[in-house]
Amino acid sequence: MNLTVIGGGSVNWMRYLMRDVYLMDEVEGGEIRLVDPNREHVEAVAGMLKRFNHVRGKSYQVKIIEDRREALNGADFVMTTFSPGAMDAFWNDLELPIKYGIRQPVSMTVGPCGISASLRTAPVAYDIVEEMETECPGAWLLNVTNPMSVVTGAMSRAAVKTTVVGLCHEFHCLPAYLGPMLGLEKPAGMDTLEYLYRWLPEQGFQYQVAGVNHFIWLTEARLHGEDVLPKLRAYCEAHWELGDGGKQEGGSDGSRSFRNRGAVKFALCRQLGYLPLVGDRHLVEFLPSLCNQRNGWAMKYDVQKTTVDARRFMKSEQLRQIQAIAAGQAEISWERSGEEMVQIIRAVTTGTSTPAIVNIPNRGQISNLPEGSVVETLATVSREGVQPVSAGALPGSIGSLCRLHADIHELTLRAALEGSRELLIEALSLDPLSAGADFSELPQLADELLLANREWLPRFFR
């Protein structure tokens, strides 16, 4: 197997994704090619993989390759986990909108922050697939790069022979909620994917999940044929957050930025009728009523901002751990990560199939969202391709909200690929989270973001 990783120095993803690769018994070796401008990070990852070779008895040739076309040549699979501009550009995305009244906790999906990140990421994604079409036609591209909807949309727009799949793990929060809400506790030691795709159907639980990335919803839920959505709504009416016996004014701790107790999910279910299956910190960025000055920028719901300084510190710690593994100074945990990427590689390699939650262009799997917009649904993946499960129409208000954001994704993608300031301003003007700013100031915000990230926006500054 020849595997190319664009963003192969990602200290956040590589420790887990590569561990899963080395746990594949079906593949003994081949090449793992790492492409990343951060030399310190990519060399640490390469050292870790060589250590994995020794411990697992594998024979992968690990190569750091600077030329992307060379790295793509003859690849069977390409993983993408890259971020043009890294933390410097991310700081601009996250912090510059604050003076206009827009404060986001994450900045990986929507709002002015997510739109800005898309501008510098989508063109690179498009170029990668254009190169794959000539260097490794027929290869699979497995993407975890955010903003997922726009980046995967750019990749899909360039793909003819390439199979593009966007992958996100937010759906994996479902076990934590089905336990207390319906008594479907995940058995001790059971893998999350086994729970979701095998164990739940065996217990008579049938479900449907659909939406756009970081805004997916449990639209159907039946236990032994009984519609249990009313039970989920009743639970959310009786609880402020997961594990709480009654309503409170806010979350109980809030000391960690990645805390996720479900207060936002429950609030949305109470008022819109359906349970979203995404971390609260992503959900609040879709609706300004969930993240504004009145509710403490979502602190009422126990959502804390993840600052750039915190991310820098986290990455330095992750790098240190990878370097320790490479040097043989740290134990390696060989538990599976629960990510679905390697399950797809295994299915394609062995000629089998696997269920998965995927982001791909809409071919009718969600009947009331625009054709071609990137949507997230369940699917079956095999060597023949990706067969999405038909989810029908998104009900009520969630259908309206997802259509709005699908339109914003399309405007953002066009702005990114065309280098269009006018389309950027239109996308900002349509995004609900821009409500914190004065409407007439949005062109000024657009210009400030473009100038700050000019180094990574060649299409806007020709």
XYZ file of C-alpha atoms in Angstrom:
462
model
C 0.000 0.000 0.000
C 1.283 3.416 -0.971
C -0.133 6.030 1.397
C 0.509 9.766 1.018
C -0.321 12.152 3.842
C -0.647 15.836 2.978
C -0.105 17.479 6.329
C 1.999 14.504 7.423
C 3.532 16.539 10.230
C 0.189 16.944 11.994
C 0.979 16.240 15.635
C -2.746 16.294 16.348
C -3.812 13.576 13.898
C -0.822 11.443 12.993
C -0.277 9.658 16.284
C -3.789 8.198 16.120
C -4.389 7.731 12.400
C -1.018 6.071 11.838
C -1.469 3.822 14.834
C -4.647 2.551 13.174
C -2.718 1.966 9.926
C -0.138 -0.126 11.765
C -2.902 -2.164 13.401
C -4.081 -3.358 9.969
C -3.136 -7.036 9.691
C -4.148 -7.055 6.022
C -1.190 -4.857 4.957
C 2.423 -5.621 5.845
C 4.161 -2.700 4.191
C 4.572 -0.346 1.281
C 5.339 3.360 1.419
C 4.129 6.096 3.744
C 4.974 9.469 2.232
C 4.792 12.562 4.414
C 4.344 16.053 2.981
C 4.522 19.008 5.365
C 6.364 22.359 5.434
C 6.953 22.091 9.201
C 10.236 20.203 9.197
C 10.467 19.677 12.951
C 6.997 18.172 13.116
C 7.279 15.958 10.038
C 10.664 14.583 11.100
C 9.230 13.712 14.510
C 6.308 11.893 12.863
C 8.683 10.012 10.548
C 10.705 8.907 13.554
C 7.527 7.718 15.277
C 6.513 5.670 12.240
C 9.900 3.999 12.067
C 9.424 3.088 15.711
C 5.990 1.686 14.826
C 7.656 -0.433 12.113
C 9.968 -1.958 14.708
C 7.297 -2.601 17.334
C 4.646 -3.971 14.938
C 7.003 -5.871 12.640
C 5.949 -3.896 9.568
C 8.057 -2.956 6.567
C 6.710 0.430 5.506
C 9.236 2.716 3.887
C 8.761 6.087 5.546
C 9.651 9.049 3.321
C 9.551 12.802 3.814
C 8.911 14.313 0.378
C 8.843 18.039 -0.295
C 7.453 17.891 -3.837
C 3.738 17.146 -3.593
C 3.403 15.702 -7.084
C 6.259 13.310 -6.394
C 4.588 12.244 -3.155
C 1.271 11.653 -4.928
C 2.704 9.637 -7.800
C 1.323 6.103 -7.689
C -0.451 6.557 -4.341
C -3.302 4.193 -3.506
C -4.675 6.376 -0.715
C -4.155 10.021 0.172
C -4.957 11.422 3.599
C -5.312 15.173 3.998
C -4.814 16.932 7.320
C -3.282 20.270 6.397
C -3.747 23.896 7.374
C -2.226 26.669 5.220
C -0.781 29.300 7.510
C -1.212 27.064 10.570
C -1.597 28.911 13.891
C -0.572 32.334 12.555
C -3.431 32.393 10.048
C -5.758 30.744 12.539
C -5.156 33.616 14.976
C -6.285 36.080 12.302
C -9.427 34.031 11.582
C -10.374 33.823 15.246
C -9.333 37.146 16.732
C -9.841 39.820 14.059
C -13.671 39.472 13.964
C -13.876 40.177 17.712
C -13.576 43.941 17.308
C -16.631 43.761 15.030
C -18.637 42.029 17.762
C -18.166 38.437 16.556
C -16.555 36.065 19.060
C -16.381 32.383 18.103
C -15.148 29.572 20.364
C -13.697 27.214 17.731
C -13.495 28.700 14.195
C -13.379 25.463 12.188
C -16.697 25.484 10.386
C -18.913 28.528 9.842
C -19.189 32.186 10.776
C -16.616 34.764 9.606
C -13.852 32.675 11.189
C -14.793 29.515 9.300
C -15.303 31.444 6.078
C -11.831 32.980 6.409
C -10.271 29.568 7.046
C -12.028 28.212 3.952
C -10.537 30.902 1.735
C -6.971 29.750 2.381
C -7.715 26.008 2.541
C -10.161 25.234 -0.294
C -7.856 26.295 -3.179
C -5.078 24.021 -1.890
C -7.599 21.182 -1.588
C -8.686 21.736 -5.197
C -5.069 21.763 -6.415
C -4.290 18.507 -4.581
C -7.062 16.672 -6.417
C -6.076 18.163 -9.767
C -2.601 16.719 -9.186
C -4.040 13.367 -8.079
C -5.974 13.121 -11.334
C -2.686 12.841 -13.227
C -0.293 11.392 -10.627
C -2.499 8.694 -9.070
C -5.757 8.405 -11.049
C -8.294 6.231 -9.280
C -6.808 6.766 -5.825
C -8.944 7.426 -2.753
C -8.724 10.776 -0.961
C -9.701 10.647 2.705
C -10.047 14.126 4.149
C -10.173 15.259 7.782
C -9.209 18.864 7.042
C -11.625 21.577 8.180
C -13.710 23.493 7.269
C -14.975 20.098 6.137
C -17.918 21.070 3.929
C -16.080 23.678 1.861
C -12.784 21.762 1.659
C -14.482 18.508 0.633
C -16.586 20.490 -1.827
C -13.437 21.892 -3.444
C -11.922 18.425 -3.675
C -15.079 16.943 -5.167
C -15.297 19.733 -7.728
C -11.855 18.797 -9.078
C -12.398 15.013 -8.915
C -13.067 12.899 -12.005
C -11.260 9.622 -11.297
C -10.510 10.363 -7.628
C -12.891 9.111 -4.932
C -13.213 11.851 -2.311
C -14.550 11.149 1.191
C -14.742 13.683 4.000
C -14.610 12.150 7.478
C -15.618 13.609 10.846
C -15.882 11.904 14.235
C -18.526 14.127 15.873
C -21.215 11.462 15.320
C -19.283 9.230 17.718
C -20.764 11.163 20.654
C -24.022 9.213 20.209
C -23.189 6.409 22.718
C -22.836 8.919 25.565
C -26.435 10.034 25.006
C -28.227 6.785 24.211
C -27.080 5.307 27.508
C -28.836 7.673 29.926
C -31.630 8.626 27.533
C -32.726 5.177 26.328
C -30.766 2.688 28.457
C -28.584 1.632 25.519
C -25.282 1.800 27.388
C -22.196 0.891 25.393
C -20.836 -2.391 26.800
C -17.502 -2.059 28.591
C -14.555 -2.457 26.272
C -16.650 -2.282 23.099
C -15.284 -0.243 20.192
C -17.434 2.793 19.313
C -17.772 1.737 15.686
C -18.872 -1.748 16.673
C -21.451 -0.176 18.996
C -22.798 2.187 16.340
C -22.914 -0.136 13.359
C -23.398 -3.642 14.794
C -24.512 -3.645 18.433
C -27.286 -1.027 18.167
C -29.044 -2.785 15.260
C -28.754 -6.071 17.168
C -30.624 -4.419 20.069
C -33.414 -3.413 17.710
C -32.376 0.233 17.449
C -32.726 1.724 13.975
C -31.723 5.304 13.322
C -31.062 7.942 10.685
C -28.492 10.746 10.861
C -28.271 13.624 8.384
C -27.270 17.263 7.971
C -24.178 19.247 7.112
C -20.829 18.827 8.831
C -20.815 19.845 12.510
C -24.599 20.270 12.213
C -25.967 16.722 11.893
C -29.179 15.507 13.495
C -30.790 12.297 14.688
C -33.838 12.496 12.434
C -35.217 8.993 13.027
C -34.891 6.684 16.046
C -36.851 3.491 16.568
C -36.401 0.861 19.255
C -38.124 -2.425 18.413
C -40.265 -0.485 15.960
C -41.345 2.206 18.437
C -40.580 5.845 17.612
C -38.419 6.965 20.550
C -37.827 10.561 19.449
C -40.551 11.676 21.926
C -38.547 10.046 24.733
C -35.440 11.939 23.698
C -37.380 15.205 23.670
C -38.834 14.454 27.104
C -35.354 13.784 28.494
C -34.131 17.117 27.127
C -37.131 18.875 28.661
C -36.234 17.437 32.070
C -32.471 18.041 31.958
C -30.261 21.031 31.308
C -27.295 18.870 30.363
C -26.169 15.251 30.330
C -26.300 13.671 33.766
C -28.058 16.639 35.353
C -31.238 15.835 37.244
C -32.907 19.162 36.554
C -32.664 22.495 34.831
C -29.931 24.907 35.847
C -28.891 28.384 34.826
C -25.747 27.085 33.155
C -23.107 24.368 32.964
C -21.582 22.943 36.102
C -17.861 23.346 35.520
C -16.762 25.071 32.341
C -13.074 24.931 33.224
C -12.036 23.101 30.050
C -12.501 24.382 26.520
C -13.214 20.894 25.165
C -15.870 20.124 27.769
C -19.024 18.723 26.177
C -21.964 18.024 28.457
C -24.726 18.483 25.901
C -26.464 21.638 27.167
C -26.586 23.056 23.637
C -27.809 19.776 22.170
C -30.589 19.619 24.740
C -31.584 23.255 24.156
C -31.834 22.673 20.412
C -33.822 19.475 20.907
C -36.242 21.225 23.277
C -36.985 24.010 20.816
C -36.520 22.410 17.383
C -37.622 18.869 18.224
C -34.556 16.892 17.131
C -31.257 15.996 18.816
C -28.072 17.192 17.088
C -25.084 14.836 17.259
C -22.147 17.222 17.382
C -20.034 18.749 20.134
C -21.657 21.817 21.675
C -18.664 24.010 20.848
C -19.310 23.490 17.126
C -23.084 23.794 17.382
C -23.077 27.263 18.939
C -21.354 28.675 15.859
C -24.386 27.971 13.675
C -26.841 30.174 15.601
C -26.024 33.626 17.051
C -28.704 33.123 19.704
C -26.456 30.416 21.183
C -23.270 32.487 21.175
C -23.623 36.170 22.018
C -22.828 38.715 24.690
C -26.096 38.060 26.533
C -25.225 34.398 27.233
C -21.528 35.038 27.830
C -20.504 33.911 24.340
C -22.014 30.470 25.055
C -20.534 30.159 28.559
C -24.107 29.791 29.839
C -24.072 26.482 27.967
C -20.645 25.533 29.339
C -18.850 26.231 26.065
C -15.410 27.771 26.488
C -13.324 29.424 23.805
C -10.297 27.449 22.616
C -7.652 30.156 22.280
C -4.758 30.073 19.852
C -2.337 30.079 22.785
C -4.064 26.977 24.162
C -3.788 25.299 20.774
C -0.103 26.176 20.497
C 0.518 24.682 23.924
C -1.458 21.558 23.026
C 0.565 21.085 19.839
C 3.858 21.490 21.706
C 2.752 18.772 24.111
C 1.680 16.511 21.254
C 5.032 17.052 19.522
C 6.855 16.178 22.739
C 4.874 12.929 23.035
C 5.618 11.975 19.422
C 9.319 12.683 19.902
C 9.313 10.512 23.039
C 7.709 7.633 21.117
C 10.232 8.020 18.294
C 13.088 7.865 20.804
C 11.669 4.755 22.491
C 11.129 6.706 25.706
C 7.344 6.379 25.836
C 4.955 3.462 25.788
C 2.705 3.107 22.750
C -0.973 2.499 23.366
C -2.231 0.169 20.647
C -5.923 0.848 21.172
C -7.816 1.766 18.020
C -8.627 5.451 17.746
C -12.224 4.954 16.654
C -11.649 7.049 13.511
C -13.276 5.577 10.397
C -10.478 6.275 7.925
C -8.653 2.965 8.277
C -11.917 1.015 8.197
C -12.422 2.439 4.704
C -8.843 1.611 3.669
C -9.346 -1.942 4.905
C -12.613 -2.343 3.002
C -11.155 -1.003 -0.251
C -7.977 -3.062 0.115
C -9.717 -6.354 0.906
C -12.749 -6.008 -1.362
C -15.213 -5.914 1.541
C -17.549 -3.122 2.648
C -17.972 -1.006 5.770
C -20.621 1.337 7.153
C -19.436 4.895 7.761
C -20.561 8.450 8.343
C -19.345 10.461 5.353
C -19.262 13.939 3.843
C -19.840 13.816 0.081
C -21.803 15.881 -2.466
C -25.551 15.504 -2.259
C -26.839 13.106 -4.910
C -30.322 13.007 -3.451
C -29.502 11.388 -0.115
C -31.017 14.494 1.527
C -33.916 15.395 -0.721
C -34.460 18.997 0.413
C -30.832 20.205 0.280
C -29.202 21.511 -2.920
C -27.825 18.965 -5.381
C -24.042 18.898 -5.177
C -23.744 20.579 -1.781
C -21.615 18.570 0.650
C -23.830 16.777 3.153
C -23.148 14.328 5.961
C -25.046 11.035 6.125
C -24.543 7.356 6.792
C -23.178 5.307 3.892
C -21.746 1.971 2.825
C -18.196 2.173 1.481
C -16.544 -0.488 -0.674
C -14.026 -0.807 -3.476
C -16.826 0.188 -5.864
C -17.266 3.553 -4.152
C -19.462 5.308 -1.598
C -23.160 4.442 -1.490
C -24.950 6.973 0.753
C -28.004 5.957 2.726
C -31.091 7.885 1.677
C -32.116 10.132 4.571
C -35.144 11.708 2.901
C -35.969 15.322 3.753
C -34.583 17.093 6.805
C -37.630 18.002 8.886
C -38.869 21.444 9.852
C -36.508 24.129 11.034
C -33.395 21.985 10.800
C -34.004 21.607 7.079
C -34.244 25.392 6.736
C -31.061 25.952 8.742
C -29.073 23.357 6.821
C -30.224 24.798 3.481
C -29.053 28.235 4.578
C -25.623 26.972 5.548
C -25.337 24.869 2.394
C -25.894 28.083 0.419
C -23.224 29.870 2.470
C -20.802 26.984 1.865
C -21.375 27.320 -1.884
C -20.786 31.075 -1.837
C -17.646 30.585 0.257
C -16.301 27.889 -2.053
C -16.850 30.061 -5.113
C -15.221 33.025 -3.378
C -12.193 30.895 -2.469
C -11.694 29.357 -5.915
C -12.391 32.549 -7.863
C -10.553 34.878 -5.479
C -13.705 36.994 -5.357
C -13.985 39.710 -2.726
C -17.586 40.335 -3.790
C -18.633 36.727 -3.143
C -16.764 36.779 0.174
C -18.758 39.822 1.290
C -21.968 38.115 0.155
C -21.108 34.985 2.183
C -20.321 37.069 5.266
C -23.567 38.994 4.803
C -25.604 35.775 4.680
C -23.945 33.974 7.600
C -26.088 34.213 10.779
C -23.080 34.697 13.057
C -22.288 37.995 11.338
C -25.234 39.350 13.342
C -22.744 40.538 15.954
C -21.362 43.086 13.486
C -22.973 46.104 11.877
C -24.025 45.102 8.373
C -22.269 48.047 6.737
C -18.959 47.008 8.359
C -18.814 43.552 6.779
C -16.849 44.711 3.709
C -14.314 46.231 6.090
C -14.092 42.936 7.996
C -13.623 41.087 4.705
C -10.738 43.352 3.722
C -9.078 43.061 7.102
C -9.183 39.260 6.981
C -7.899 39.200 3.391
C -4.987 41.506 4.129
C -4.010 39.687 7.329
C -3.920 36.320 5.526
C -2.622 37.687 2.227
C 0.380 35.327 2.271
C -1.958 32.311 1.961
C -4.475 33.865 -0.460
C -2.743 34.076 -3.849
C -6.038 33.943 -5.774
C -7.170 37.179 -4.134
C -3.874 39.011 -4.752
C -2.783 38.240 -8.281
